[in-house]
Short mmCIF file of C-alpha atoms and ligand atoms in Angstrom, two decimals:
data_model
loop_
_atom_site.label_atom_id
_atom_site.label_comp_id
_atom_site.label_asym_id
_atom_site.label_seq_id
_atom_site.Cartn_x
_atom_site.Cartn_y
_atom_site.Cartn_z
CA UNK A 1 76.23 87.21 74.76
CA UNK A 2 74.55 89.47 77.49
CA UNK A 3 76.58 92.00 79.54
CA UNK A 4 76.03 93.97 82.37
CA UNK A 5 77.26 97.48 82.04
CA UNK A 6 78.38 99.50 84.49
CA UNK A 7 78.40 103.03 83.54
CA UNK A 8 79.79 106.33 85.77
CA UNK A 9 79.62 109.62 85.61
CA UNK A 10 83.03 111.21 86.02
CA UNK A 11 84.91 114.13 84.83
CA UNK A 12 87.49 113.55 82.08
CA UNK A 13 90.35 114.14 84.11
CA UNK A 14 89.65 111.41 86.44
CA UNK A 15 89.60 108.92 83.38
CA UNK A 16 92.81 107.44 83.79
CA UNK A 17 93.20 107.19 87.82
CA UNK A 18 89.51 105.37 87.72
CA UNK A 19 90.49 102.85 84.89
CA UNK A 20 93.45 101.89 86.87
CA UNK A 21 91.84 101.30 90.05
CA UNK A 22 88.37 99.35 89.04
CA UNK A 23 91.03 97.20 86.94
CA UNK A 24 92.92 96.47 90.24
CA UNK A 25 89.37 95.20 91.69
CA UNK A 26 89.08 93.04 88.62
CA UNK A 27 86.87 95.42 86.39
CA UNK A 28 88.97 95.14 82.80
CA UNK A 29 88.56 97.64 80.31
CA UNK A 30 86.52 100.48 80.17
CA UNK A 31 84.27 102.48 77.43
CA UNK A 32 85.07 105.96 77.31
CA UNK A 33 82.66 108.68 76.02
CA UNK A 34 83.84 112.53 76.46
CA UNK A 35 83.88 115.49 74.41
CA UNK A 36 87.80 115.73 74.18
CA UNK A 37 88.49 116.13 70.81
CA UNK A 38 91.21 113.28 69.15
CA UNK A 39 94.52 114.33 69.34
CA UNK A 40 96.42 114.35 65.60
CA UNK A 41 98.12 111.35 66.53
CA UNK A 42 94.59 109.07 67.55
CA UNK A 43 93.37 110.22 63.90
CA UNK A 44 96.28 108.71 62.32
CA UNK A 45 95.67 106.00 64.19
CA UNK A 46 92.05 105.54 63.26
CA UNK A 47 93.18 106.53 59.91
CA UNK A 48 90.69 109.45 60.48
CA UNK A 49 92.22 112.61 58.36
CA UNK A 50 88.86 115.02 58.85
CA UNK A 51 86.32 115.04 61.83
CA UNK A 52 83.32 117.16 61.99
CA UNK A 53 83.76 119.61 64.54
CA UNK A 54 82.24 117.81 67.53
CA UNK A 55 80.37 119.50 70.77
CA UNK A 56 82.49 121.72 73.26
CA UNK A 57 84.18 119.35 75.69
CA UNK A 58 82.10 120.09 79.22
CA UNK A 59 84.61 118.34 80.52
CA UNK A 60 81.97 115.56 82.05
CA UNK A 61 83.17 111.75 81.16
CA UNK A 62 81.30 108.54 81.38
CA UNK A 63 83.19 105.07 81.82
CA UNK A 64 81.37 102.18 81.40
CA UNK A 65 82.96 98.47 82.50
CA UNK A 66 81.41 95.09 80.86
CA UNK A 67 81.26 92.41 83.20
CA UNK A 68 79.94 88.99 81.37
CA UNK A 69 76.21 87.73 82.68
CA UNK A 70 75.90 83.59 82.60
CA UNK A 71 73.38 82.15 81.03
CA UNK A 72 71.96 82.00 84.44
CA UNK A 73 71.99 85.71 84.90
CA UNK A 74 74.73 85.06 87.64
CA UNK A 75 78.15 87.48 87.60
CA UNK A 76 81.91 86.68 88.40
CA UNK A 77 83.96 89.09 89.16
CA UNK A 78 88.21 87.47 88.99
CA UNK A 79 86.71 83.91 89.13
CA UNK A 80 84.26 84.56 91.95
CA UNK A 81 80.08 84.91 92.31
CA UNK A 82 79.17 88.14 92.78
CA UNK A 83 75.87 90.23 92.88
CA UNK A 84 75.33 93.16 90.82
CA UNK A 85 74.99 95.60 93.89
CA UNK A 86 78.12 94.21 95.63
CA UNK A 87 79.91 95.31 92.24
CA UNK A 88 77.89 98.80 92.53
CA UNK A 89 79.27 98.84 96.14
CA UNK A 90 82.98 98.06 95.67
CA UNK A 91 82.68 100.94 92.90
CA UNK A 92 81.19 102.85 94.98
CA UNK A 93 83.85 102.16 97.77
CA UNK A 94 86.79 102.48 95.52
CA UNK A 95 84.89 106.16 93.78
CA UNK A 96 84.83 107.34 97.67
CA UNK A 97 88.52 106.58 98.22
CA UNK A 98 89.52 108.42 95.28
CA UNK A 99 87.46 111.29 96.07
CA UNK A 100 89.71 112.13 98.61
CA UNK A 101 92.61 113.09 97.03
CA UNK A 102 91.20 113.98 93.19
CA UNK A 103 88.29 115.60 91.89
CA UNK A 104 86.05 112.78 90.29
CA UNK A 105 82.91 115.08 89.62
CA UNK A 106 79.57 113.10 90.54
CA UNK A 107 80.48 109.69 90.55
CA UNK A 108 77.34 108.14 90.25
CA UNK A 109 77.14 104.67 88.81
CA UNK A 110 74.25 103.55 86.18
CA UNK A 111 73.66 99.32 85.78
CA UNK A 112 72.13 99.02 82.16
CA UNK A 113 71.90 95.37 80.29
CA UNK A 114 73.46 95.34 77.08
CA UNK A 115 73.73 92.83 73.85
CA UNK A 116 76.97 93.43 71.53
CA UNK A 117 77.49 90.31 69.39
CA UNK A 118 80.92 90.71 68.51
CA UNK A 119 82.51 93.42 71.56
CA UNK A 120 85.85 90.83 71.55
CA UNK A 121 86.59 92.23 68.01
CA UNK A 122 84.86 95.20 67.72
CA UNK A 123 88.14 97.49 68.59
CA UNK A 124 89.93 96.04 65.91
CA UNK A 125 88.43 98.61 63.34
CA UNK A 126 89.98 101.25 64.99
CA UNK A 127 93.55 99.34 65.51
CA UNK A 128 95.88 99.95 62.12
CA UNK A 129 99.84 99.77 61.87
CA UNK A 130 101.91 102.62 64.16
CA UNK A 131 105.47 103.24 64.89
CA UNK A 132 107.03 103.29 68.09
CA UNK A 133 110.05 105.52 66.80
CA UNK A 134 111.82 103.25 64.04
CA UNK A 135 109.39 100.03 65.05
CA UNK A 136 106.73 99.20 63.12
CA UNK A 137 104.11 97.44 64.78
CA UNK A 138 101.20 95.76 62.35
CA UNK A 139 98.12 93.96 63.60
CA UNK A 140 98.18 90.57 62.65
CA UNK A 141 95.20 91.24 60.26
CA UNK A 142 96.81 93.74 58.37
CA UNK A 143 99.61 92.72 55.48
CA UNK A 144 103.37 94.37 55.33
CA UNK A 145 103.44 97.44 52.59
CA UNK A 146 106.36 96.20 50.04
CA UNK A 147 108.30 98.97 51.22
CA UNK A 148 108.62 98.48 54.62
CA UNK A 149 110.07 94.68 53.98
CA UNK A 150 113.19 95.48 55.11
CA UNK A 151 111.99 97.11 58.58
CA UNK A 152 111.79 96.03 62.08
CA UNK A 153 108.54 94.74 62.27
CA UNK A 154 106.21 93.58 65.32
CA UNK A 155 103.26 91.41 64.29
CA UNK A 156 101.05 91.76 66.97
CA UNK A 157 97.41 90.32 68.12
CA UNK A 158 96.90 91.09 71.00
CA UNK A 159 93.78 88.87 71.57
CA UNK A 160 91.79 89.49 74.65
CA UNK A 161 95.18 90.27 76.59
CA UNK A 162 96.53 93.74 77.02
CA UNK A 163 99.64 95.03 74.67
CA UNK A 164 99.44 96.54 71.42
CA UNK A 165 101.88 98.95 72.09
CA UNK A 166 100.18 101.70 71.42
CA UNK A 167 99.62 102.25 75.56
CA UNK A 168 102.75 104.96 76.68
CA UNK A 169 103.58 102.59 79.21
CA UNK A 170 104.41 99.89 76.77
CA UNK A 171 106.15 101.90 74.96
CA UNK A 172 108.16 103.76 77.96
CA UNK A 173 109.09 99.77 78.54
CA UNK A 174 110.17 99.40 75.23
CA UNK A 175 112.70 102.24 75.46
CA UNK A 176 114.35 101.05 78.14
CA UNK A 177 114.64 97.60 77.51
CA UNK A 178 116.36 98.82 74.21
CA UNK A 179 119.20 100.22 76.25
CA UNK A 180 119.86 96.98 78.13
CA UNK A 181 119.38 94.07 76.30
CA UNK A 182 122.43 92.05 74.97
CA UNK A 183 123.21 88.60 73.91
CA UNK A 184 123.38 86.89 77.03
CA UNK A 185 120.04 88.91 78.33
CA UNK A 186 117.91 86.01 80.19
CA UNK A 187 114.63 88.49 80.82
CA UNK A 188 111.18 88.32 82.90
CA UNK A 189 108.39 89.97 81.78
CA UNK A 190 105.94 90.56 84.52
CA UNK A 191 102.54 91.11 83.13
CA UNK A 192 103.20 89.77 79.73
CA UNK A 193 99.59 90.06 78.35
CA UNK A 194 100.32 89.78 74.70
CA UNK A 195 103.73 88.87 75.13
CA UNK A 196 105.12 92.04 73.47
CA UNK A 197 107.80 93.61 75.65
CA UNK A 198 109.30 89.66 76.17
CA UNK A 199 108.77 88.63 71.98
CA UNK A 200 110.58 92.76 71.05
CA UNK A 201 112.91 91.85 73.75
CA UNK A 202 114.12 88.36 71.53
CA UNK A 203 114.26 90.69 68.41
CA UNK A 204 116.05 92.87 69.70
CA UNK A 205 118.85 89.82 70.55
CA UNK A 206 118.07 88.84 74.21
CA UNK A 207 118.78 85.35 74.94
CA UNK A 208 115.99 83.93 76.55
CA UNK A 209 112.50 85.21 77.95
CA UNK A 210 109.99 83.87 80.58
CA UNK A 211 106.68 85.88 80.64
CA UNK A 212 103.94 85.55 83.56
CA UNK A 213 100.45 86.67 83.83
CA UNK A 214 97.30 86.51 85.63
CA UNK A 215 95.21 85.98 82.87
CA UNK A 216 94.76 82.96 81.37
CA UNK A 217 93.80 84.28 78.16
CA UNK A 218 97.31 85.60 77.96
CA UNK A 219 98.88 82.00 77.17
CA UNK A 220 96.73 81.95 73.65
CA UNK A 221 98.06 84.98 72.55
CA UNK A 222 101.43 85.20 73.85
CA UNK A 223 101.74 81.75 71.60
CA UNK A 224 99.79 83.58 68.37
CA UNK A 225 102.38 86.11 68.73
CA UNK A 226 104.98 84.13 69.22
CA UNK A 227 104.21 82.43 65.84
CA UNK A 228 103.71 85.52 64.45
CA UNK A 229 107.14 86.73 64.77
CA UNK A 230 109.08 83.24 64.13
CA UNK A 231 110.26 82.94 67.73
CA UNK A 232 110.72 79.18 68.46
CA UNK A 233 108.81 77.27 71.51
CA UNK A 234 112.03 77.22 73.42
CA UNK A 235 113.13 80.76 73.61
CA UNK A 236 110.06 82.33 75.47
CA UNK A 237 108.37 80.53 78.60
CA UNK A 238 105.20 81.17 79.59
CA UNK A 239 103.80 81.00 83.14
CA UNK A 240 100.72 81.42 84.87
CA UNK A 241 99.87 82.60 88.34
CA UNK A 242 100.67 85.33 90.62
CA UNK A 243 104.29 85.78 91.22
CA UNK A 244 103.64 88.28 94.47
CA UNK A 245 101.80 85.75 96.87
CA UNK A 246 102.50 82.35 95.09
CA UNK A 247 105.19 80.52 96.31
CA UNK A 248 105.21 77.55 93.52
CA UNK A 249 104.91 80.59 90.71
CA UNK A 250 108.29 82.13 92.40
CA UNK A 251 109.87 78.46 92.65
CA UNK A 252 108.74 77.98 88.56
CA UNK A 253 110.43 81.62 87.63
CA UNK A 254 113.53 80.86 89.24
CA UNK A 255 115.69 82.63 91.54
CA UNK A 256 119.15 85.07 90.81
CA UNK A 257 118.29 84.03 87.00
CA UNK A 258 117.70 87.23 85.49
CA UNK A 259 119.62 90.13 83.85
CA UNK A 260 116.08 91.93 83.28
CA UNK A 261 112.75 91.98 84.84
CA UNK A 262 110.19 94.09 83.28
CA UNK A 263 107.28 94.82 84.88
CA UNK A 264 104.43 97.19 82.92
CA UNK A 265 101.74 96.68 85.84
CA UNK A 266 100.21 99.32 88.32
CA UNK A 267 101.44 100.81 90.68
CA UNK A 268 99.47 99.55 93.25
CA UNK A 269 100.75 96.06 92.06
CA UNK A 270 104.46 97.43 91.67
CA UNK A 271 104.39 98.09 95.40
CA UNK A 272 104.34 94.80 96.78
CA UNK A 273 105.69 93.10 93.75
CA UNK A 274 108.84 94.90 93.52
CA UNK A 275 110.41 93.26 97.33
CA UNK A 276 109.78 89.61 95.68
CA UNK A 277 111.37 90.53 92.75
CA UNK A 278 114.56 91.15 93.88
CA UNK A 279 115.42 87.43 94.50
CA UNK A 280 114.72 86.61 90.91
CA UNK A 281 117.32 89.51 89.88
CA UNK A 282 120.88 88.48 89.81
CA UNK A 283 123.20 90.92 90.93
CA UNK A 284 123.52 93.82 88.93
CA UNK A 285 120.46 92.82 86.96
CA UNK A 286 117.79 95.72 86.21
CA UNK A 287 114.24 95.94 86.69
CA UNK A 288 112.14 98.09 84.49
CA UNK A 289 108.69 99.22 85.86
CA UNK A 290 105.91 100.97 83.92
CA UNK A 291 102.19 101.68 84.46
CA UNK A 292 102.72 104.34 87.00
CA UNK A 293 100.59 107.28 86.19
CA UNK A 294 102.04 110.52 87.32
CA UNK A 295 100.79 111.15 90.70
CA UNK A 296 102.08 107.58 91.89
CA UNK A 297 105.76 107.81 90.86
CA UNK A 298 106.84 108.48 94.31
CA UNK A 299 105.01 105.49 95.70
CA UNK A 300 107.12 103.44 93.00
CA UNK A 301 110.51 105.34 93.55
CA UNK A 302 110.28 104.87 96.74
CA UNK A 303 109.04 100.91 97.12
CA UNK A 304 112.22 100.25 94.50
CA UNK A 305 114.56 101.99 97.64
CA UNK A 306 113.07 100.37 99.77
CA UNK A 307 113.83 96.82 98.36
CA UNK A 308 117.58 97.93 98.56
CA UNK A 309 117.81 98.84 94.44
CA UNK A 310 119.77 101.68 93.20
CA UNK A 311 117.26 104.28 91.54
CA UNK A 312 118.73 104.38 87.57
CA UNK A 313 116.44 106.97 85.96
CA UNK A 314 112.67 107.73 85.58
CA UNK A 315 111.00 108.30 82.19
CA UNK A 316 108.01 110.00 80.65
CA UNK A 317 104.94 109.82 78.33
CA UNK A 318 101.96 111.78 79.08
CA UNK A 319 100.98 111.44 82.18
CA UNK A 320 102.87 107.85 82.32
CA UNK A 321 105.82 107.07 84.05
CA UNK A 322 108.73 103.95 83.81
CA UNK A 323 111.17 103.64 86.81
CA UNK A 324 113.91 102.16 85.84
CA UNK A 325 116.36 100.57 88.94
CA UNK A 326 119.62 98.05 89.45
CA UNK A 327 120.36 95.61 92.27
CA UNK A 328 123.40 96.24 93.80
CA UNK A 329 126.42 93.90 93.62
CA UNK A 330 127.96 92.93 96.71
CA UNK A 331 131.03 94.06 97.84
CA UNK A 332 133.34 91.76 98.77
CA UNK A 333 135.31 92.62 102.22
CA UNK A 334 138.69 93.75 102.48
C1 SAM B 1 99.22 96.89 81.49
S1 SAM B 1 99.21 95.19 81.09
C2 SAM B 1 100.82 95.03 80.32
C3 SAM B 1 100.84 94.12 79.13
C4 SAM B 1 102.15 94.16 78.32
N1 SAM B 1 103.26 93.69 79.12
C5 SAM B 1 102.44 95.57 77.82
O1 SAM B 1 103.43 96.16 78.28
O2 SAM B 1 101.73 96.08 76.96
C6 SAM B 1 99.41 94.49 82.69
C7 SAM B 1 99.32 92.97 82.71
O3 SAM B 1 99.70 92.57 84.01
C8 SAM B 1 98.91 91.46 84.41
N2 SAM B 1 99.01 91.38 85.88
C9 SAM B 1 98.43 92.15 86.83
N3 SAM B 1 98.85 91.77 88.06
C10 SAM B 1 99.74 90.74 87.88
C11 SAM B 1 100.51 89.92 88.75
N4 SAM B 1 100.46 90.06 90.06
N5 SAM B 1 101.30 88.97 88.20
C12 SAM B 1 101.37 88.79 86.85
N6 SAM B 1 100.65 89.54 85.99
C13 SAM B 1 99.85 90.50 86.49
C14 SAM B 1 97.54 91.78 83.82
O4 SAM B 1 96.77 90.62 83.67
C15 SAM B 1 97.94 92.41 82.48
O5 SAM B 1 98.03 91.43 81.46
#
């Protein structure tokens, strides 16, 4: 399989914001290389106890995004044709916008060819059971330690879809949802990827789940993890489309149906999502958002006001954030 790669020169602290906003223009994933040194808690995860000391971090980053080359040499980018220098220039549009409000260092933009037989699975070397406080969460490739039989355990693969839970967003989501959820919970999980904030939700006794996403590749292992984690075919729909512009995707969800929505998406996407959401809430119900990074909280605080919510509480990890919100019940007259 032949790739393009698109690789830019950044500084490291402009990782995060770029990520977020080539994925928004459909550029998925990204290859990091930096001299930060791993934090204790990324060796654990990489099962890594001892590292030779590495170079000083110069604080220079390079980001490099994979987009799939036919066997005709042509390139999609989200379903359409597209030429490698009108993917240079929407980089290079989006790097110019950002410029004006962060420091993104040079921002130039390198198109190499590259081979990797096996870059689906590669990452999977690196992904080994975690907690998320008193969760444990175990690849599907990995088997359960006798002594942790009688713990809450997530059996996750996440496939080609986002959600391992290792993200802070996912697991700012996961908090939250905790706090809500009871028997009669009927939830939405916006974004579902791998399906893992709707399949938690079930185990941790919500009633009923209906997860949409974008991606088709999402509906494979949503149902994996499904399996997984013995929840049956009838407690967890799956649909796909984009709830935001699509009428017939709205129609499918349902309207005044839901206790919880939970939406772990960007910010960006929050914005207009979170007005069409409210008519899938019933009254009273709660929406949980995630994916914010730091400098966008406002934007989602105030886009939830604006949709006539009542602001519950904002949470941190890192530089994450989760806004957390409740439609209002009417009030009857007199
Ligand atoms: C950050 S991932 C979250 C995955 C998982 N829910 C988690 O918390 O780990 C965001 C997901 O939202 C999906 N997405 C983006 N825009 C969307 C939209 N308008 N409607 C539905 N899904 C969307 C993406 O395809 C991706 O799977």
């Amino acid at each position: 399989m032949k790739w393009k790669k698109f690789k830019i020169k950044t500084v490291t602290d402009a990782e995060d914001i770029i990520i977020s906003t080539l994925y928004d223009i459909g550029l998925e994933g990204a290859q990091i290389e930096d001299k930060v040194p791993l934090t204790a808690l990324e060796k654990e995860q990489m099962f890594v106890d001892i590292l030779p000391d590495g170079p000083a971090d110069d604080g220079i980053a390079y980001l490099s995004f994979f987009v799939e080359e036919k066997e005709d040499g042509s390139l999609e980018l989200n379903g359409e044709p597209v030429t490698e220098a009108q993917i240079c220039e929407k980089v290079k549009e989006e790097l110019d916008g950002l410029r004006m409000f962060c420091e993104i260092g040079e921002g130039s933009i390198a198109v190499d060819e590259t081979e990797d037989i096996d870059w689906i699975n590669n990452w999977k070397q690196y992904f080994h059971q975690f907690y998320i406080d008193d969760l444990l969460v175990i690849p599907s490739w990995e088997e359960v330690k006798p002594e942790d039989q009688g713990k809450m355990i997530l059996h996750i693969d996440p496939g080609t879809a986002f959600g391992t839970g290792m993200h802070e967003t996912t697991q700012l989501c996961i908090r939250q949802l905790k706090k809500f959820i009871t028997p009669e919970t009927e939830l939405l999980d916006v974004g579902t990827g791998s399906g893992i904030l709707a399949i938690l939700s079930l185990m941790y006794g919500a009633k009923h789940a209906v997860g949409t996403d974008l991606d088709p590749c999402a509906v494979d292992a949503v149902a994996d993890n499904m399996a997984n984690n013995g929840i049956a075919p009838e407690q967890f729909e799956m649909m796909i489309g984009n709830i935001i512009n699509d009428k017939a995707v709205q129609d499918q969800v349902g309207y005044e149906k839901y206790d919880i929505v939970v939406a772990n998406i960007l910010a960006d996407v929050l914005v207009p999502l979170t007005p069409v959401i409210v008519n899938q809430l019933k009254e009273g119900g709660i929406y949980i958002t995630s994916g914010i990074i730091d400098d966008k909280e406002t934007v989602v605080t105030e886009a939830v006001k604006a949709a006539g919510l009542e602001l519950l509480e904002v949470t941190y990890q890192g530089e994450w954030v989760s806004v957390t919100a409740r439609k209002k019940e009417t009030q009857c007259a007199g």
